């Protein structure tokens, strides 16, 4: 027989690599913001994420997604979700890496930064399992308003084991925490919450619906309901202490564009047994502290997707040839890859600087004020840049990237998620303006961070001056909110790169993003060092 298909000129599977050790920008950010003590832990996590085994688990968890099991075979309502074994293995691994716990258990400066680095690594592994662990991590912020509940459940919440059994929290050593806020009529306007809470002795009974409930198999979950005093925050168990399912009626699973390994659903509460968290009528203010941390998670997750997509594109281009040269050696392709690498690195520094602000906030009022605005700035900017970058990375793969069995297709469907989770772009930009107007010291802290970047480039100076003028009167027209936040994000990113990244990275970012060399990826000035930018983004050496 004549061989008609020998598979030449295909990139093939990447070798095992270390997501942390092979990423100089990530290591630099961890060291710059006080997390270097976690180096060994991060390298071990990075080796797991970059291994072929994890890629196989991510593929299977997405290919064989969760399924609703509303009833058992005897007709009894159980409202459970069935998962592929790959999901459970991934959950065990991510819990073991303390994705959800390190920020609270390390008890030393840089703990939030080190945890953010773990989240950044896992965002390049399987984002589906990041969702439950991100909410578990962030739940501590809300539960601090109920010290008795925090004392009761914190050991299980922070445990690094994984226990998927449908049991009451008291029967388990490891707990996952979810969040259910959005309703059909309200979206981001939580004041429109219609779920009602009525006193039931020392507890409450909730009746209503939630349009989005991610991770319905959570052992505990925070939700909102209306009392006589107004919208209040509640904590409910997935299973009552007597072993019965709490009154969570799963109506259907969401058939999502991406994040398909993770179950999201619509539910009804019919007398849901719950306890109040925080003050009556202050539920939005209570749960928003949890949402502030999950917004940080969106910024980290978007940055991780950008890094992952860029590294896959660089790997593909270094292994595939066209017109007698490797794609990576074609000047126009190299310019595209270099341009993508700029956005991916800027997104990393933005997210990690936000994590550093949260880390310092408990002991530093200026850091707390900065955290109030830099978190939503990073969330907005990173989430806006991610879908376009991932689409460009897909195009770098040609038709191969448009095939579902290729991981880049999965990243493409995942890319818009962080932009709609925890507030879409308009909500986030208005939140930045509100934070600047209402948080004492926020504008000053932001300007202090930008000050060292002055005098380097005339265009950057003009941008910083424009930001300063805006901060002097942050309550400007709402129609300009996106422009204002974009300018702040660009100024922060440029300042961070000037201070922490190699000079060629900072120069390229300033010229490409502030001087506005071009709107499409690859429209970089020709005299920039494209090859150096690509080498810095490679998962394995490209030479």
Coordinates of C-alpha atoms in Angstrom, one line a residue:
X1 CA 0.0 0.0 0.0
X2 CA 1.1 3.5 -0.7
X3 CA 1.4 5.7 2.5
X4 CA -0.7 8.7 1.9
X5 CA -0.6 10.2 5.4
X6 CA 2.6 10.3 7.4
X7 CA 1.6 13.2 9.7
X8 CA 4.5 15.5 8.8
X9 CA 4.6 19.2 9.7
X10 CA 2.3 18.9 12.7
X11 CA 3.3 20.5 16.0
X12 CA 2.4 17.5 18.1
X13 CA 1.7 17.4 21.8
X14 CA 3.9 19.7 24.0
X15 CA 6.3 17.9 26.3
X16 CA 5.8 18.0 30.0
X17 CA 6.9 21.4 31.3
X18 CA 6.6 23.5 34.4
X19 CA 4.0 26.3 34.3
X20 CA 5.8 28.2 37.1
X21 CA 9.5 27.5 36.5
X22 CA 9.2 28.2 32.7
X23 CA 7.5 31.5 33.2
X24 CA 10.0 34.3 34.1
X25 CA 7.3 36.9 34.4
X26 CA 5.3 34.9 36.9
X27 CA 8.4 34.1 39.0
X28 CA 9.4 37.8 38.8
X29 CA 5.9 38.9 40.0
X30 CA 5.9 36.5 42.9
X31 CA 9.3 37.7 44.1
X32 CA 8.5 41.4 43.6
X33 CA 5.3 41.2 45.7
X34 CA 6.6 39.1 48.6
X35 CA 5.7 35.5 47.7
X36 CA 9.2 34.1 47.1
X37 CA 9.0 31.9 50.2
X38 CA 6.5 29.7 48.3
X39 CA 8.9 29.0 45.5
X40 CA 9.1 25.2 46.1
X41 CA 5.3 24.9 46.5
X42 CA 4.7 26.9 43.3
X43 CA 7.3 24.8 41.3
X44 CA 5.6 21.6 42.4
X45 CA 2.2 23.0 41.4
X46 CA 3.6 24.2 38.1
X47 CA 5.0 20.7 37.3
X48 CA 1.6 19.2 37.8
X49 CA -0.2 21.7 35.6
X50 CA 2.3 21.3 32.8
X51 CA 2.1 17.5 32.7
X52 CA 0.4 15.5 30.0
X53 CA -1.8 13.8 32.6
X54 CA -3.4 17.0 33.6
X55 CA -4.1 17.9 30.0
X56 CA -5.9 14.5 29.6
X57 CA -7.9 15.1 32.8
X58 CA -9.0 18.5 31.5
X59 CA -10.0 17.1 28.1
X60 CA -12.1 14.3 29.7
X61 CA -13.8 16.5 32.3
X62 CA -15.0 18.8 29.5
X63 CA -15.9 16.1 27.0
X64 CA -17.9 14.2 29.6
X65 CA -19.6 17.0 31.4
X66 CA -21.8 17.0 34.6
X67 CA -25.3 15.6 34.4
X68 CA -28.3 16.2 36.6
X69 CA -29.6 13.4 38.7
X70 CA -32.9 14.8 40.0
X71 CA -34.2 11.5 41.2
X72 CA -32.8 8.2 42.3
X73 CA -34.0 4.9 40.8
X74 CA -36.8 4.6 43.4
X75 CA -38.3 8.0 42.4
X76 CA -37.0 9.8 45.4
X77 CA -35.8 13.4 44.7
X78 CA -32.1 13.7 45.4
X79 CA -31.0 16.8 43.3
X80 CA -27.4 15.6 42.8
X81 CA -24.9 16.1 40.0
X82 CA -22.9 13.3 38.4
X83 CA -19.4 14.0 37.3
X84 CA -16.8 12.1 35.2
X85 CA -14.0 10.7 37.3
X86 CA -11.6 13.2 35.7
X87 CA -13.4 16.0 37.5
X88 CA -13.0 14.4 40.9
X89 CA -9.3 13.7 40.3
X90 CA -8.8 17.4 39.3
X91 CA -10.7 18.6 42.4
X92 CA -8.4 16.5 44.6
X93 CA -5.3 17.9 42.9
X94 CA -6.4 21.6 43.1
X95 CA -7.5 21.2 46.8
X96 CA -4.1 19.6 47.5
X97 CA -2.4 22.6 46.1
X98 CA -4.3 24.8 48.6
X99 CA -5.7 27.0 45.9
X100 CA -8.5 27.9 48.2
X101 CA -6.6 28.0 51.5
X102 CA -3.1 29.3 51.3
X103 CA -4.0 32.9 51.6
X104 CA -5.6 32.3 54.9
X105 CA -3.4 29.5 56.3
X106 CA 0.1 30.7 55.5
X107 CA -0.1 33.6 58.0
X108 CA 2.8 35.6 56.5
X109 CA 3.3 38.5 54.1
X110 CA 2.8 37.5 50.5
X111 CA 0.3 34.8 51.2
X112 CA -2.3 36.3 48.9
X113 CA 0.4 36.7 46.2
X114 CA 1.5 33.1 46.5
X115 CA -2.1 31.9 46.3
X116 CA -2.7 34.1 43.3
X117 CA 0.2 32.4 41.6
X118 CA -1.4 29.0 42.3
X119 CA -4.6 30.3 40.8
X120 CA -2.7 31.6 37.7
X121 CA -1.1 28.2 37.2
X122 CA -4.4 26.3 37.6
X123 CA -6.0 28.7 35.2
X124 CA -3.7 27.2 32.6
X125 CA -4.7 23.7 33.7
X126 CA -8.5 23.4 34.0
X127 CA -10.5 26.6 34.7
X128 CA -13.6 24.5 35.5
X129 CA -12.3 23.4 38.9
X130 CA -11.0 26.9 39.6
X131 CA -14.6 28.1 40.1
X132 CA -15.6 26.1 43.2
X133 CA -12.2 26.6 44.8
X134 CA -12.3 30.4 44.1
X135 CA -15.7 30.7 45.8
X136 CA -14.4 28.5 48.7
X137 CA -11.4 30.9 49.0
X138 CA -13.5 34.0 48.9
X139 CA -16.2 32.8 51.3
X140 CA -13.9 33.6 54.2
X141 CA -14.4 37.3 53.6
X142 CA -18.2 37.0 54.0
X143 CA -18.1 34.6 56.9
X144 CA -16.0 36.9 59.0
X145 CA -19.3 38.7 59.5
X146 CA -20.5 35.6 61.4
X147 CA -17.6 34.6 63.7
X148 CA -19.6 31.6 65.1
X149 CA -20.1 30.2 61.7
X150 CA -16.5 30.8 60.7
X151 CA -15.3 29.0 63.8
X152 CA -17.7 26.1 63.1
X153 CA -16.8 25.6 59.4
X154 CA -13.3 27.1 58.8
X155 CA -11.4 23.9 59.4
X156 CA -13.4 22.0 56.8
X157 CA -13.3 25.0 54.4
X158 CA -9.6 25.3 54.6
X159 CA -8.8 21.6 54.5
X160 CA -6.7 20.5 51.6
X161 CA -8.5 17.2 51.2
X162 CA -11.4 16.6 48.8
X163 CA -14.6 14.8 49.8
X164 CA -17.4 14.7 47.1
X165 CA -19.8 12.7 49.2
X166 CA -23.3 14.2 49.6
X167 CA -23.3 14.4 53.4
X168 CA -23.9 17.1 56.0
X169 CA -20.9 19.4 56.7
X170 CA -20.5 17.9 60.1
X171 CA -19.9 14.5 58.6
X172 CA -17.1 15.7 56.3
X173 CA -13.5 16.8 56.9
X174 CA -13.3 18.9 53.7
X175 CA -15.9 21.4 52.6
X176 CA -16.6 23.3 49.3
X177 CA -18.5 26.7 49.5
X178 CA -20.6 28.1 46.6
X179 CA -22.6 31.3 46.0
X180 CA -26.0 31.9 44.5
X181 CA -27.0 35.5 44.0
X182 CA -28.3 36.2 40.5
X183 CA -32.1 36.1 39.8
X184 CA -34.0 36.3 36.5
X185 CA -35.2 39.8 37.0
X186 CA -32.2 41.3 38.6
X187 CA -28.9 40.4 37.0
X188 CA -26.2 42.6 38.6
X189 CA -28.9 44.7 40.3
X190 CA -29.0 42.7 43.5
X191 CA -31.5 45.1 45.0
X192 CA -34.1 43.4 42.8
X193 CA -33.7 40.2 44.8
X194 CA -37.2 38.6 45.2
X195 CA -36.3 35.5 47.2
X196 CA -38.0 35.8 50.6
X197 CA -36.6 34.8 54.0
X198 CA -39.0 34.2 56.9
X199 CA -37.9 33.5 60.5
X200 CA -38.0 29.9 61.6
X201 CA -37.0 29.9 65.2
X202 CA -33.4 30.9 65.4
X203 CA -33.0 30.1 61.7
X204 CA -34.6 31.2 58.5
X205 CA -36.6 29.6 55.7
X206 CA -35.9 30.9 52.2
X207 CA -38.4 30.6 49.3
X208 CA -37.6 31.8 45.8
X209 CA -35.3 31.1 42.8
X210 CA -31.7 31.7 41.6
X211 CA -31.0 32.0 37.9
X212 CA -27.3 31.1 38.2
X213 CA -26.1 28.8 40.9
X214 CA -22.6 27.5 40.2
X215 CA -21.4 24.3 41.8
X216 CA -24.8 23.2 43.2
X217 CA -23.1 20.3 45.0
X218 CA -21.4 22.7 47.4
X219 CA -21.5 21.7 51.1
X220 CA -22.2 25.3 52.0
X221 CA -23.4 28.2 50.0
X222 CA -24.0 31.9 50.5
X223 CA -27.1 33.5 49.1
X224 CA -29.3 36.6 49.3
X225 CA -33.0 36.9 50.3
X226 CA -35.3 39.7 51.4
X227 CA -36.3 40.2 55.0
X228 CA -38.4 43.0 56.6
X229 CA -35.1 45.0 56.9
X230 CA -34.1 44.5 53.3
X231 CA -31.9 42.2 51.3
X232 CA -29.8 40.1 53.7
X233 CA -27.1 37.5 53.4
X234 CA -27.5 33.8 54.4
X235 CA -25.5 30.7 54.7
X236 CA -27.2 27.4 53.8
X237 CA -26.0 23.8 54.0
X238 CA -26.3 21.6 50.9
X239 CA -27.5 18.8 53.2
X240 CA -29.2 19.2 56.6
X241 CA -27.6 17.8 59.7
X242 CA -30.1 14.9 59.6
X243 CA -28.7 13.8 56.2
X244 CA -31.5 15.0 54.0
X245 CA -31.1 17.3 51.1
X246 CA -31.8 20.9 51.9
X247 CA -34.6 22.5 50.0
X248 CA -32.5 23.1 46.8
X249 CA -34.6 22.0 43.8
X250 CA -32.3 21.9 40.7
X251 CA -34.5 22.9 37.7
X252 CA -31.9 22.3 35.0
X253 CA -28.2 22.6 34.3
X254 CA -27.0 25.5 32.2
X255 CA -25.8 24.5 28.7
X256 CA -22.9 26.9 28.8
X257 CA -20.7 28.2 26.0
X258 CA -17.5 27.2 28.0
X259 CA -16.5 26.1 31.4
X260 CA -18.4 22.9 30.6
X261 CA -16.7 20.7 33.2
X262 CA -18.2 22.8 36.0
X263 CA -21.9 22.5 36.8
X264 CA -24.0 25.7 36.8
X265 CA -27.8 25.5 37.2
X266 CA -31.1 27.1 37.9
X267 CA -32.6 26.3 41.3
X268 CA -35.7 27.0 43.4
X269 CA -35.6 27.2 47.2
X270 CA -38.7 25.9 48.9
X271 CA -38.2 26.5 52.6
X272 CA -34.4 26.4 52.4
X273 CA -33.0 26.1 55.9
X274 CA -30.4 28.9 56.4
X275 CA -28.7 31.2 58.9
X276 CA -28.1 34.9 58.6
X277 CA -24.6 36.2 57.9
X278 CA -24.0 39.8 58.9
X279 CA -26.6 42.4 59.8
X280 CA -30.2 42.3 58.6
X281 CA -30.7 44.4 55.5
X282 CA -26.9 44.5 54.8
X283 CA -26.7 41.4 52.7
X284 CA -25.3 43.1 49.6
X285 CA -22.6 44.8 51.5
X286 CA -21.7 41.5 53.3
X287 CA -21.6 39.3 50.2
X288 CA -19.8 41.9 48.1
X289 CA -16.7 41.3 50.2
X290 CA -16.7 37.8 48.9
X291 CA -17.4 39.1 45.4
X292 CA -14.4 41.5 45.6
X293 CA -12.1 38.5 46.0
X294 CA -13.9 36.6 43.2
X295 CA -13.4 39.6 41.0
X296 CA -9.7 39.3 41.7
X297 CA -10.1 35.7 40.6
X298 CA -11.6 36.8 37.3
X299 CA -8.6 39.0 36.7
X300 CA -6.2 36.2 37.4
X301 CA -8.2 33.7 35.4
X302 CA -8.3 35.9 32.3
X303 CA -4.6 36.5 32.6
X304 CA -4.0 32.8 32.9
X305 CA -6.0 32.1 29.7
X306 CA -4.0 34.7 27.9
X307 CA -0.7 33.2 29.0
X308 CA -1.9 29.7 28.1
X309 CA -3.2 30.7 24.7
X310 CA 0.0 32.6 23.9
X311 CA 2.3 29.7 25.0
X312 CA 0.3 27.3 22.8
X313 CA 0.6 29.6 19.8
X314 CA 4.3 30.0 20.3
X315 CA 4.8 26.2 20.6
X316 CA 2.7 25.6 17.5
X317 CA 4.6 28.2 15.5
X318 CA 8.0 26.9 16.6
X319 CA 7.1 23.3 15.3
X320 CA 5.3 24.1 12.1
X321 CA 6.8 25.3 8.8
X322 CA 5.5 27.2 5.8
X323 CA 7.4 28.5 2.8
X324 CA 10.6 26.7 3.9
X325 CA 10.7 28.4 7.3
X326 CA 9.3 27.7 10.7
X327 CA 6.2 29.9 11.4
X328 CA 8.0 31.5 14.3
X329 CA 10.7 32.7 12.0
X330 CA 8.3 34.4 9.7
X331 CA 8.5 38.1 10.6
X332 CA 4.7 38.7 10.4
X333 CA 3.9 35.7 12.6
X334 CA 6.7 36.6 15.1
X335 CA 5.2 40.2 15.3
X336 CA 1.8 38.7 16.2
X337 CA 3.2 36.4 18.8
X338 CA 5.2 39.2 20.3
X339 CA 2.2 41.4 20.5
X340 CA 0.2 38.8 22.2
X341 CA 3.0 38.2 24.7
X342 CA 2.9 41.9 25.7
X343 CA -0.8 41.7 26.6
X344 CA -0.4 38.4 28.4
X345 CA 2.5 39.7 30.6
X346 CA 0.8 43.1 31.3
X347 CA -2.3 41.1 32.4
X348 CA -0.2 39.0 34.8
X349 CA 1.4 42.1 36.4
X350 CA -2.0 43.8 36.9
X351 CA -3.5 40.8 38.5
X352 CA -0.6 40.1 40.8
X353 CA -0.3 43.7 41.9
X354 CA -4.0 43.6 42.8
X355 CA -3.3 40.5 44.9
X356 CA -0.4 42.3 46.6
X357 CA -2.7 45.2 47.5
X358 CA -5.2 42.8 49.1
X359 CA -2.4 41.1 50.9
X360 CA -1.2 44.3 52.5
X361 CA -4.7 45.8 53.0
X362 CA -5.3 44.5 56.6
X363 CA -2.3 46.5 58.0
X364 CA -2.0 49.4 55.5
X365 CA -4.9 51.8 54.8
X366 CA -3.3 53.0 51.6
X367 CA -3.1 49.5 50.3
X368 CA -6.7 48.8 51.3
X369 CA -7.8 52.0 49.4
X370 CA -5.7 50.9 46.4
X371 CA -7.2 47.4 46.5
X372 CA -10.7 48.8 46.3
X373 CA -10.0 50.2 42.8
X374 CA -7.2 48.1 41.3
X375 CA -9.1 44.9 41.7
X376 CA -12.0 46.0 39.4
X377 CA -9.6 47.8 37.1
X378 CA -7.6 44.6 36.6
X379 CA -10.8 42.6 36.3
X380 CA -12.2 44.8 33.6
X381 CA -9.0 45.2 31.5
X382 CA -7.9 41.6 31.6
X383 CA -11.3 40.2 30.8
X384 CA -11.7 42.6 27.9
X385 CA -8.3 41.6 26.4
X386 CA -8.6 37.9 26.8
X387 CA -11.2 37.0 24.2
X388 CA -9.5 38.9 21.4
X389 CA -6.1 37.4 22.3
X390 CA -7.4 33.9 22.5
X391 CA -9.1 34.3 19.1
X392 CA -5.8 35.5 17.7
X393 CA -4.0 32.5 19.2
X394 CA -6.6 30.2 17.6
X395 CA -5.9 31.8 14.2
X396 CA -2.2 31.2 14.7
X397 CA -3.1 27.5 14.7
X398 CA -5.1 27.8 11.5
X399 CA -7.8 25.1 11.0
X400 CA -6.3 22.9 13.7
X401 CA -7.3 25.5 16.3
X402 CA -10.9 25.3 15.3
X403 CA -11.3 21.6 16.0
X404 CA -12.8 20.7 19.4
X405 CA -10.2 18.1 20.3
X406 CA -7.5 20.9 20.3
X407 CA -7.2 22.7 23.6
X408 CA -7.2 26.1 22.0
X409 CA -10.8 25.6 21.0
X410 CA -11.7 25.0 24.6
X411 CA -9.9 28.2 25.6
X412 CA -11.8 30.1 23.0
X413 CA -15.1 29.1 24.5
X414 CA -13.8 29.8 28.0
X415 CA -12.4 33.3 27.2
X416 CA -15.6 35.4 27.6
X417 CA -16.6 33.8 31.0
X418 CA -14.6 36.0 33.4
X419 CA -16.0 39.1 31.7
X420 CA -19.6 38.2 32.6
X421 CA -18.9 36.6 36.0
X422 CA -19.1 38.9 39.1
X423 CA -20.3 41.9 37.0
X424 CA -20.0 42.6 33.3
X425 CA -17.9 45.4 31.9
X426 CA -20.3 48.3 32.5
X427 CA -20.9 47.3 36.1
X428 CA -17.2 46.9 36.8
X429 CA -16.3 50.3 35.3
X430 CA -19.0 52.0 37.3
X431 CA -17.7 50.3 40.4
X432 CA -14.2 51.7 39.7
X433 CA -15.7 55.2 39.6
X434 CA -17.7 54.6 42.7
X435 CA -14.7 53.3 44.5
X436 CA -12.6 56.4 43.5
X437 CA -15.4 58.7 44.6
X438 CA -16.2 57.1 47.9
X439 CA -13.0 55.5 49.2
X440 CA -10.8 57.9 51.1
X441 CA -7.2 57.7 49.8
X442 CA -7.9 55.6 46.7
X443 CA -7.0 58.2 44.2
X444 CA -3.9 59.2 46.2
X445 CA -2.7 55.6 46.4
X446 CA -3.2 55.1 42.7
X447 CA -1.3 58.3 41.8
X448 CA 1.5 57.3 44.2
X449 CA 1.9 54.0 42.3
X450 CA 2.1 55.8 39.0
X451 CA 4.5 58.5 40.1
X452 CA 7.8 56.6 39.5
X453 CA 6.8 56.0 35.9
X454 CA 6.8 59.7 35.1
X455 CA 9.6 61.2 32.9
X456 CA 10.3 58.0 30.9
X457 CA 8.1 58.6 27.9
X458 CA 6.2 61.7 26.8
X459 CA 3.1 59.6 25.8
X460 CA 3.1 57.9 29.1
X461 CA 3.5 61.2 30.9
X462 CA 0.5 62.5 29.0
X463 CA -1.6 59.4 29.9
X464 CA -0.7 59.7 33.6
X465 CA -1.6 63.4 33.6
X466 CA -4.9 62.5 32.1
X467 CA -5.5 59.9 34.8
X468 CA -4.6 62.5 37.4
X469 CA -7.1 64.9 36.0
X470 CA -9.8 62.3 36.0
X471 CA -9.1 61.3 39.6
X472 CA -9.5 64.9 40.6
X473 CA -13.2 64.6 39.6
X474 CA -14.0 60.9 39.3
X475 CA -17.8 61.4 39.2
X476 CA -17.7 62.3 35.6
X477 CA -20.2 61.3 32.8
X478 CA -21.1 57.6 33.1
X479 CA -20.7 57.3 29.3
X480 CA -16.9 57.8 29.7
X481 CA -16.5 55.1 32.4
X482 CA -14.9 52.6 30.0
X483 CA -12.5 55.1 28.6
X484 CA -11.5 56.2 32.1
X485 CA -10.9 52.6 33.4
X486 CA -8.9 51.7 30.2
X487 CA -6.6 54.7 30.7
X488 CA -6.1 53.7 34.4
X489 CA -5.3 50.1 33.4
X490 CA -2.8 51.1 30.7
X491 CA -1.1 53.5 33.0
X492 CA -0.8 50.9 35.8
X493 CA 0.4 48.2 33.5
X494 CA 3.1 50.5 32.0
X495 CA 4.2 51.6 35.4
X496 CA 4.5 48.0 36.6
X497 CA 6.4 46.8 33.6
X498 CA 8.8 49.8 33.8
X499 CA 9.5 48.9 37.4
X500 CA 9.6 45.1 37.3
X501 CA 10.0 43.7 33.8
X502 CA 13.0 43.8 31.4
X503 CA 13.4 47.1 29.6
X504 CA 12.6 45.7 26.2
X505 CA 9.2 44.5 27.5
X506 CA 8.3 47.9 29.1
X507 CA 9.4 49.8 26.0
X508 CA 7.4 47.6 23.7
X509 CA 4.3 47.9 25.8
X510 CA 4.5 51.7 26.0
X511 CA 5.1 52.0 22.2
X512 CA 2.4 49.5 21.3
X513 CA -0.3 50.3 23.7
X514 CA 0.2 54.0 24.6
X515 CA 1.6 55.3 21.4
X516 CA -1.0 53.2 19.6
X517 CA 1.1 51.6 16.9
X518 CA -1.9 49.6 15.6
X519 CA -5.2 48.1 16.7
X520 CA -4.7 44.5 15.4
X521 CA -2.3 42.0 17.0
X522 CA 1.0 42.1 15.0
X523 CA 1.0 45.8 14.2
X524 CA 4.1 46.4 16.3
X525 CA 6.9 48.8 15.4
X526 CA 9.4 46.9 13.3
X527 CA 12.4 48.0 15.4
X528 CA 11.2 46.3 18.6
X529 CA 12.9 43.1 19.6
X530 CA 10.1 40.7 18.6
X531 CA 12.2 37.6 19.0
X532 CA 13.1 38.4 22.6
X533 CA 9.4 39.0 23.5
X534 CA 8.5 35.6 21.9
X535 CA 11.3 33.8 23.7
X536 CA 10.1 35.2 27.1
X537 CA 6.6 33.8 26.4
X538 CA 7.7 30.3 25.2
X539 CA 6.8 27.2 27.3
X540 CA 9.9 25.5 26.0
X541 CA 13.0 27.0 24.3
X542 CA 12.2 28.1 20.7
X543 CA 15.8 28.3 19.5

